[in-house]
XYZ file of C-alpha atoms in Angstrom:
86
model
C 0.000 0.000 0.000
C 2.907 2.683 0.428
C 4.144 2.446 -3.032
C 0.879 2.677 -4.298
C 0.019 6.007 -2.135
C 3.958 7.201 -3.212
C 2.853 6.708 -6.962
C -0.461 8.465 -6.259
C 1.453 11.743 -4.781
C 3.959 11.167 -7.836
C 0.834 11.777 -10.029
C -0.764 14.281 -8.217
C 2.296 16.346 -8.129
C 2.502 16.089 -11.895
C -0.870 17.246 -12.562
C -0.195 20.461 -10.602
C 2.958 20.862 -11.955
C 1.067 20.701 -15.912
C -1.344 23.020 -14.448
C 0.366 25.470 -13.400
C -0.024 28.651 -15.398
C -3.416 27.681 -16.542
C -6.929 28.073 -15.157
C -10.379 25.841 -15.781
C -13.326 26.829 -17.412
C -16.201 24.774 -15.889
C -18.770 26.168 -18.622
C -15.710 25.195 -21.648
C -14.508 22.151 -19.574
C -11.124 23.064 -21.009
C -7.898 24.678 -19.289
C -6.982 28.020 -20.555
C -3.496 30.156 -19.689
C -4.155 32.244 -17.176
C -2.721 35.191 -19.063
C -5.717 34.484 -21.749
C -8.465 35.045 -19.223
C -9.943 38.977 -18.387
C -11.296 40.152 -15.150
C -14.494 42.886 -15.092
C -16.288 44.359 -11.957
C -19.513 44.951 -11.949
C -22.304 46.606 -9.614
C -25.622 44.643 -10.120
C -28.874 44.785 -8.368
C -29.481 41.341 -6.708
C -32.349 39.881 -4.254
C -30.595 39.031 -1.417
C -32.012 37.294 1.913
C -31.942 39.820 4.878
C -33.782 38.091 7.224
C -33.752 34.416 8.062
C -36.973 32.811 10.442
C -34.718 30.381 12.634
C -38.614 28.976 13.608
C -39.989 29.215 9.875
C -43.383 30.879 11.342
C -42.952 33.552 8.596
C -41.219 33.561 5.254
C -37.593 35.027 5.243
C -37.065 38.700 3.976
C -35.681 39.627 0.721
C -34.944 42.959 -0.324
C -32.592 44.378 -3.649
C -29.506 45.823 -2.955
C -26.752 46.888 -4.778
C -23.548 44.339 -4.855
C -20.253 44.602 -6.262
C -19.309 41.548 -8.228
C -15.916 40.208 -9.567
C -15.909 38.106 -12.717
C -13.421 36.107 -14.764
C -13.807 35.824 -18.433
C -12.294 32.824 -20.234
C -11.476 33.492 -24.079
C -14.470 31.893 -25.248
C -16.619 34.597 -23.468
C -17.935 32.961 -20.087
C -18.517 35.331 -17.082
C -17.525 33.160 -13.772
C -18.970 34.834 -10.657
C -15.535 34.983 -8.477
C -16.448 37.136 -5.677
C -19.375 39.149 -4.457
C -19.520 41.835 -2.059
C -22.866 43.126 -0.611
């Protein structure tokens, strides 16, 4: 079982090593370099819970507010949400 679990880190270790310099597109399911990819903020008007029941006797509270939000752009165009900030 120990060579097997050295061979395993061997291979992991690899992987990162290919990796490195690249990031992953879940919408493309394809690795792009991470020199290729663009970042845009943007402020958006989103629903956002502002009250949570802990009993559930009434319905939560939801009200629009303004959020900054931080998005990476592969080449191909997809916006990944990275960070929000309320």
């Amino acid at each position: 079982m120990e060579y097997r679990e050295k061979i395993t880190k061997q291979i992991d270790d690899a992987i990162k090593e290919v990796e490195k310099g690249y990031r992953y597109c879940p919408k493309c399911k394809e690795y792009y370099k991470e020199m290729a990819w663009e970042n845009k903020d943007k402020i958006e008007v989103r629903k956002v819970c502002t009250h949570i029941d802990p009993v559930q006797w009434s319905e939560n509270e939801y009200e629009n507010k303004k959020c900054s939000v931080s998005y990476s752009i592969c080449p191909i165009g997809h916006m990944i949400e990275e960070n929000i900030t309320y």
